[in-house]
Each structure stands twice: as structure tokens, then as C-alpha cells.
Amino acid sequence: GTSAAGKNRKSKIENQKLVNGFSLVEIIVGVVVVGIAFATLAVTLANMEGRFAVAETSLRATTLAQSYIELVRCNRFDENYSPPWSISLGPEEAGESDYDDIDDYAGYSNFSIEKFPGYSVSLRVFYVNPTISWEDSVGSQTNFKRIIATVSHSELESLSISTLMSSRYDVQ
């Protein structure tokens, strides 16, 4: 029969094979699993990079639109200091550096913004009547003007933000 020493030796050899050795099939399966994991990770990282780029472009567009809204808001309501307000909207001054009221920016466009290459902005300013609709132009003078800043970029849909400005006269 088989001696006890022979059984122990055979058992040690089998244990060493399980601990120290991998079969060729096990190695191939391991390499395939690791390869699939790396490929999945690479695709995920590429998608994240694209999403981060879109998010950054959107954030810059929003910041640019808000900056233009604030630029316009820093001016007085109208060329006239009290009613009746200007009938026609648009600049009365010779140049942008002389704009002094909100409606000077009506129809304004900038397609070459130094610190925002690839972006363009356009502004609309018009009278609104909030009791009817603050979104649509009423075509006649009221104590409210709506300012809309629209920013465009080749990698985004146009983004618009707006605000409503009051003259402070007879506002209820």
C-alpha cells in the first residue's frame, strides 16, 4: 500500500500546484477580464472628458451672458430722466463707450470677444407690460424694459438669459 509519507508528499505537491501555478486557460481568462475592464474605463474617461468640455463651455456662455446683462443694468433706464420715455430704442451715442441708458444696447452684437474666443453675444431690449406679459414686446413705452442676452458658440445651442428693469416711476 501507500505509506503515510507518500500520501503527505503527494498532498504537498497538489497544494503547491494550486498555490503557485496557474494554468494557461486561467491566465488567458485573467488577461481578457483585465483588458475588458481597462477598455470600459477608457471609454468612460473619454465620455467624461467630453461632458466636462461641454459643461465648461456652457458655464463660460452663462458667465458671459450674465456679464452683459450686468453691463446693461449699470446704465439708467432711459435717455430721458423721467417719462415720457424714448419712443425708439437703440443707441443715440456715437460709440459703445458712450452708451448711457439701457436701450442703447437694443440690437447690440459682438462676434469677436477677446477673452472668450469662439463665443458671440447679441442683446435685445424692449418695452414690456408685466400685467399682460413680461416676455413679449408691447411696442409702446411702459415703465418696464426687458433685456435678453443671447450667447452662441459652435459647440452649443444658443443660451439666453433675461432680466426685467423698472423705471422706478409708477411701478406697482
mmCIF file of C-alpha atoms in Angstrom:
data_model
loop_
_atom_site.group_PDB
_atom_site.id
_atom_site.type_symbol
_atom_site.label_atom_id
_atom_site.label_comp_id
_atom_site.label_asym_id
_atom_site.label_seq_id
_atom_site.Cartn_x
_atom_site.Cartn_y
_atom_site.Cartn_z
ATOM 1 C CA GLY A 1 0.000 0.000 0.000
ATOM 2 C CA THR A 2 0.752 3.572 0.129
ATOM 3 C CA SER A 3 2.748 4.806 3.041
ATOM 4 C CA ALA A 4 1.815 7.837 5.105
ATOM 5 C CA ALA A 5 4.946 9.620 3.900
ATOM 6 C CA GLY A 6 3.937 9.029 0.266
ATOM 7 C CA LYS A 7 0.441 10.443 0.873
ATOM 8 C CA ASN A 8 1.849 13.579 2.538
ATOM 9 C CA ARG A 9 4.299 14.134 -0.313
ATOM 10 C CA LYS A 10 1.505 13.781 -2.948
ATOM 11 C CA SER A 11 -0.754 16.126 -0.959
ATOM 12 C CA LYS A 12 2.041 18.738 -0.689
ATOM 13 C CA ILE A 13 2.652 18.594 -4.452
ATOM 14 C CA GLU A 14 -1.071 19.112 -5.214
ATOM 15 C CA ASN A 15 -1.254 22.040 -2.753
ATOM 16 C CA GLN A 16 1.800 23.680 -4.340
ATOM 17 C CA LYS A 17 0.197 23.428 -7.795
ATOM 18 C CA LEU A 18 -2.932 25.156 -6.503
ATOM 19 C CA VAL A 19 -0.967 27.917 -4.778
ATOM 20 C CA ASN A 20 1.996 28.512 -7.101
ATOM 21 C CA GLY A 21 0.743 27.594 -10.541
ATOM 22 C CA PHE A 22 -1.908 28.879 -12.902
ATOM 23 C CA SER A 23 -2.998 27.019 -15.934
ATOM 24 C CA LEU A 24 -2.735 28.698 -19.341
ATOM 25 C CA VAL A 25 -6.541 28.972 -19.501
ATOM 26 C CA GLU A 26 -6.657 30.806 -16.169
ATOM 27 C CA ILE A 27 -4.015 33.287 -17.340
ATOM 28 C CA ILE A 28 -5.858 33.957 -20.628
ATOM 29 C CA VAL A 29 -9.189 34.460 -18.806
ATOM 30 C CA GLY A 30 -7.486 36.853 -16.375
ATOM 31 C CA VAL A 31 -5.911 38.877 -19.188
ATOM 32 C CA VAL A 32 -9.257 39.099 -21.028
ATOM 33 C CA VAL A 33 -11.094 40.278 -17.884
ATOM 34 C CA VAL A 34 -8.444 42.917 -17.151
ATOM 35 C CA GLY A 35 -8.496 44.021 -20.831
ATOM 36 C CA ILE A 36 -12.279 44.460 -20.772
ATOM 37 C CA ALA A 37 -12.040 46.432 -17.525
ATOM 38 C CA PHE A 38 -9.392 48.773 -19.000
ATOM 39 C CA ALA A 39 -11.389 49.245 -22.217
ATOM 40 C CA THR A 40 -14.509 50.111 -20.227
ATOM 41 C CA LEU A 41 -12.526 52.543 -18.102
ATOM 42 C CA ALA A 42 -11.019 54.205 -21.197
ATOM 43 C CA VAL A 43 -14.468 54.686 -22.786
ATOM 44 C CA THR A 44 -15.865 56.085 -19.531
ATOM 45 C CA LEU A 45 -12.986 58.547 -19.183
ATOM 46 C CA ALA A 46 -13.392 59.692 -22.802
ATOM 47 C CA ASN A 47 -17.124 60.294 -22.241
ATOM 48 C CA MET A 48 -16.411 62.208 -19.042
ATOM 49 C CA GLU A 49 -13.847 64.383 -20.828
ATOM 50 C CA GLY A 50 -16.425 65.292 -23.490
ATOM 51 C CA ARG A 51 -19.046 66.098 -20.863
ATOM 52 C CA PHE A 52 -16.612 68.242 -18.903
ATOM 53 C CA ALA A 53 -15.791 70.199 -22.072
ATOM 54 C CA VAL A 54 -19.500 70.836 -22.746
ATOM 55 C CA ALA A 55 -20.052 71.819 -19.114
ATOM 56 C CA GLU A 56 -17.137 74.250 -19.220
ATOM 57 C CA THR A 57 -18.366 75.781 -22.495
ATOM 58 C CA SER A 58 -21.873 76.149 -21.020
ATOM 59 C CA LEU A 59 -20.528 77.738 -17.855
ATOM 60 C CA ARG A 60 -18.495 80.251 -19.867
ATOM 61 C CA ALA A 61 -21.546 81.073 -22.006
ATOM 62 C CA THR A 62 -23.673 81.632 -18.909
ATOM 63 C CA THR A 63 -20.980 83.807 -17.317
ATOM 64 C CA LEU A 64 -20.640 85.853 -20.496
ATOM 65 C CA ALA A 65 -24.424 86.357 -20.808
ATOM 66 C CA GLN A 66 -24.682 87.399 -17.153
ATOM 67 C CA SER A 67 -21.780 89.830 -17.591
ATOM 68 C CA TYR A 68 -23.539 91.544 -20.480
ATOM 69 C CA ILE A 69 -26.815 91.721 -18.517
ATOM 70 C CA GLU A 70 -24.940 93.397 -15.658
ATOM 71 C CA LEU A 71 -23.199 95.768 -18.076
ATOM 72 C CA VAL A 72 -26.566 96.922 -19.404
ATOM 73 C CA ARG A 73 -28.128 97.144 -15.935
ATOM 74 C CA CYS A 74 -25.405 99.570 -14.823
ATOM 75 C CA ASN A 75 -26.976 102.231 -17.041
ATOM 76 C CA ARG A 76 -30.015 104.387 -16.357
ATOM 77 C CA PHE A 77 -33.461 103.317 -17.549
ATOM 78 C CA ASP A 78 -33.808 105.748 -20.461
ATOM 79 C CA GLU A 79 -32.202 108.666 -22.242
ATOM 80 C CA ASN A 80 -34.914 110.797 -20.613
ATOM 81 C CA TYR A 81 -34.674 111.070 -16.855
ATOM 82 C CA SER A 82 -38.453 110.884 -16.434
ATOM 83 C CA PRO A 83 -41.491 109.959 -18.557
ATOM 84 C CA PRO A 84 -42.291 110.181 -21.382
ATOM 85 C CA TRP A 85 -39.710 107.539 -22.302
ATOM 86 C CA SER A 86 -37.937 107.270 -25.643
ATOM 87 C CA ILE A 87 -40.115 106.005 -28.471
ATOM 88 C CA SER A 88 -37.345 104.382 -30.479
ATOM 89 C CA LEU A 89 -34.879 102.061 -28.807
ATOM 90 C CA GLY A 90 -31.242 101.937 -29.796
ATOM 91 C CA PRO A 91 -28.088 103.973 -29.349
ATOM 92 C CA GLU A 92 -28.237 107.752 -29.574
ATOM 93 C CA GLU A 93 -24.496 107.982 -28.954
ATOM 94 C CA ALA A 94 -21.676 107.665 -31.468
ATOM 95 C CA GLY A 95 -19.943 104.701 -29.860
ATOM 96 C CA GLU A 96 -20.406 101.883 -27.362
ATOM 97 C CA SER A 97 -18.152 103.575 -24.804
ATOM 98 C CA ASP A 98 -20.691 106.432 -24.635
ATOM 99 C CA TYR A 99 -23.796 104.279 -24.029
ATOM 100 C CA ASP A 100 -25.614 105.710 -21.021
ATOM 101 C CA ASP A 101 -29.036 104.056 -20.918
ATOM 102 C CA ILE A 102 -30.445 100.538 -21.181
ATOM 103 C CA ASP A 103 -31.974 100.831 -24.621
ATOM 104 C CA ASP A 104 -28.671 101.916 -26.194
ATOM 105 C CA TYR A 105 -27.919 98.175 -26.203
ATOM 106 C CA ALA A 106 -31.038 97.261 -28.228
ATOM 107 C CA GLY A 107 -29.794 95.307 -31.242
ATOM 108 C CA TYR A 108 -26.199 95.148 -29.942
ATOM 109 C CA SER A 109 -23.997 92.300 -31.249
ATOM 110 C CA ASN A 110 -20.404 91.274 -30.592
ATOM 111 C CA PHE A 111 -18.945 88.432 -32.653
ATOM 112 C CA SER A 112 -15.333 88.791 -31.514
ATOM 113 C CA ILE A 113 -14.947 88.734 -27.744
ATOM 114 C CA GLU A 114 -11.286 88.956 -26.785
ATOM 115 C CA LYS A 115 -11.321 86.806 -23.637
ATOM 116 C CA PHE A 116 -13.971 84.413 -24.974
ATOM 117 C CA PRO A 117 -12.783 83.215 -28.399
ATOM 118 C CA GLY A 118 -15.447 81.348 -30.340
ATOM 119 C CA TYR A 119 -18.330 82.996 -28.481
ATOM 120 C CA SER A 120 -20.672 85.713 -29.730
ATOM 121 C CA VAL A 121 -23.327 87.716 -27.930
ATOM 122 C CA SER A 122 -26.393 89.624 -29.008
ATOM 123 C CA LEU A 123 -28.673 91.794 -26.900
ATOM 124 C CA ARG A 124 -32.326 92.722 -27.190
ATOM 125 C CA VAL A 125 -34.034 95.454 -25.205
ATOM 126 C CA PHE A 126 -37.758 96.203 -25.470
ATOM 127 C CA TYR A 127 -40.693 97.581 -23.512
ATOM 128 C CA VAL A 128 -42.969 95.113 -21.736
ATOM 129 C CA ASN A 129 -46.167 95.332 -19.755
ATOM 130 C CA PRO A 130 -45.900 92.801 -16.899
ATOM 131 C CA THR A 131 -49.660 92.767 -16.342
ATOM 132 C CA ILE A 132 -50.044 91.374 -19.881
ATOM 133 C CA SER A 133 -46.771 89.502 -20.408
ATOM 134 C CA TRP A 134 -43.239 90.300 -19.345
ATOM 135 C CA GLU A 135 -41.896 88.123 -22.165
ATOM 136 C CA ASP A 136 -43.361 89.912 -25.196
ATOM 137 C CA SER A 137 -42.782 93.416 -26.509
ATOM 138 C CA VAL A 138 -45.763 95.735 -26.219
ATOM 139 C CA GLY A 139 -44.353 98.177 -28.743
ATOM 140 C CA SER A 140 -45.200 101.257 -26.683
ATOM 141 C CA GLN A 141 -43.483 102.984 -23.789
ATOM 142 C CA THR A 142 -44.051 101.479 -20.349
ATOM 143 C CA ASN A 143 -42.147 101.632 -17.086
ATOM 144 C CA PHE A 144 -40.539 98.259 -17.791
ATOM 145 C CA LYS A 145 -37.886 97.069 -20.233
ATOM 146 C CA ARG A 146 -36.775 93.506 -20.754
ATOM 147 C CA ILE A 147 -33.122 92.776 -21.508
ATOM 148 C CA ILE A 148 -32.214 89.488 -23.212
ATOM 149 C CA ALA A 149 -28.596 88.387 -23.672
ATOM 150 C CA THR A 150 -28.081 85.504 -26.114
ATOM 151 C CA VAL A 151 -24.688 83.799 -26.315
ATOM 152 C CA SER A 152 -23.733 81.479 -29.161
ATOM 153 C CA HIS A 153 -20.858 79.028 -29.539
ATOM 154 C CA SER A 154 -20.169 76.463 -32.263
ATOM 155 C CA GLU A 155 -20.325 73.586 -29.758
ATOM 156 C CA LEU A 156 -23.572 74.639 -28.027
ATOM 157 C CA GLU A 157 -27.118 75.610 -28.690
ATOM 158 C CA SER A 158 -27.650 79.324 -28.132
ATOM 159 C CA LEU A 159 -28.102 80.222 -24.485
ATOM 160 C CA SER A 160 -30.297 83.157 -23.422
ATOM 161 C CA ILE A 161 -30.869 84.828 -20.088
ATOM 162 C CA SER A 162 -33.002 87.839 -19.377
ATOM 163 C CA THR A 163 -33.990 90.345 -16.750
ATOM 164 C CA LEU A 164 -36.694 92.926 -16.289
ATOM 165 C CA MET A 165 -35.812 96.528 -15.466
ATOM 166 C CA SER A 166 -38.089 99.099 -13.927
ATOM 167 C CA SER A 167 -38.057 102.861 -14.358
ATOM 168 C CA ARG A 168 -38.998 103.389 -10.681
ATOM 169 C CA TYR A 169 -41.895 105.597 -11.814
ATOM 170 C CA ASP A 170 -45.437 104.469 -11.073
ATOM 171 C CA VAL A 171 -44.315 100.884 -10.516
ATOM 172 C CA GLN A 172 -46.852 98.854 -8.560
#
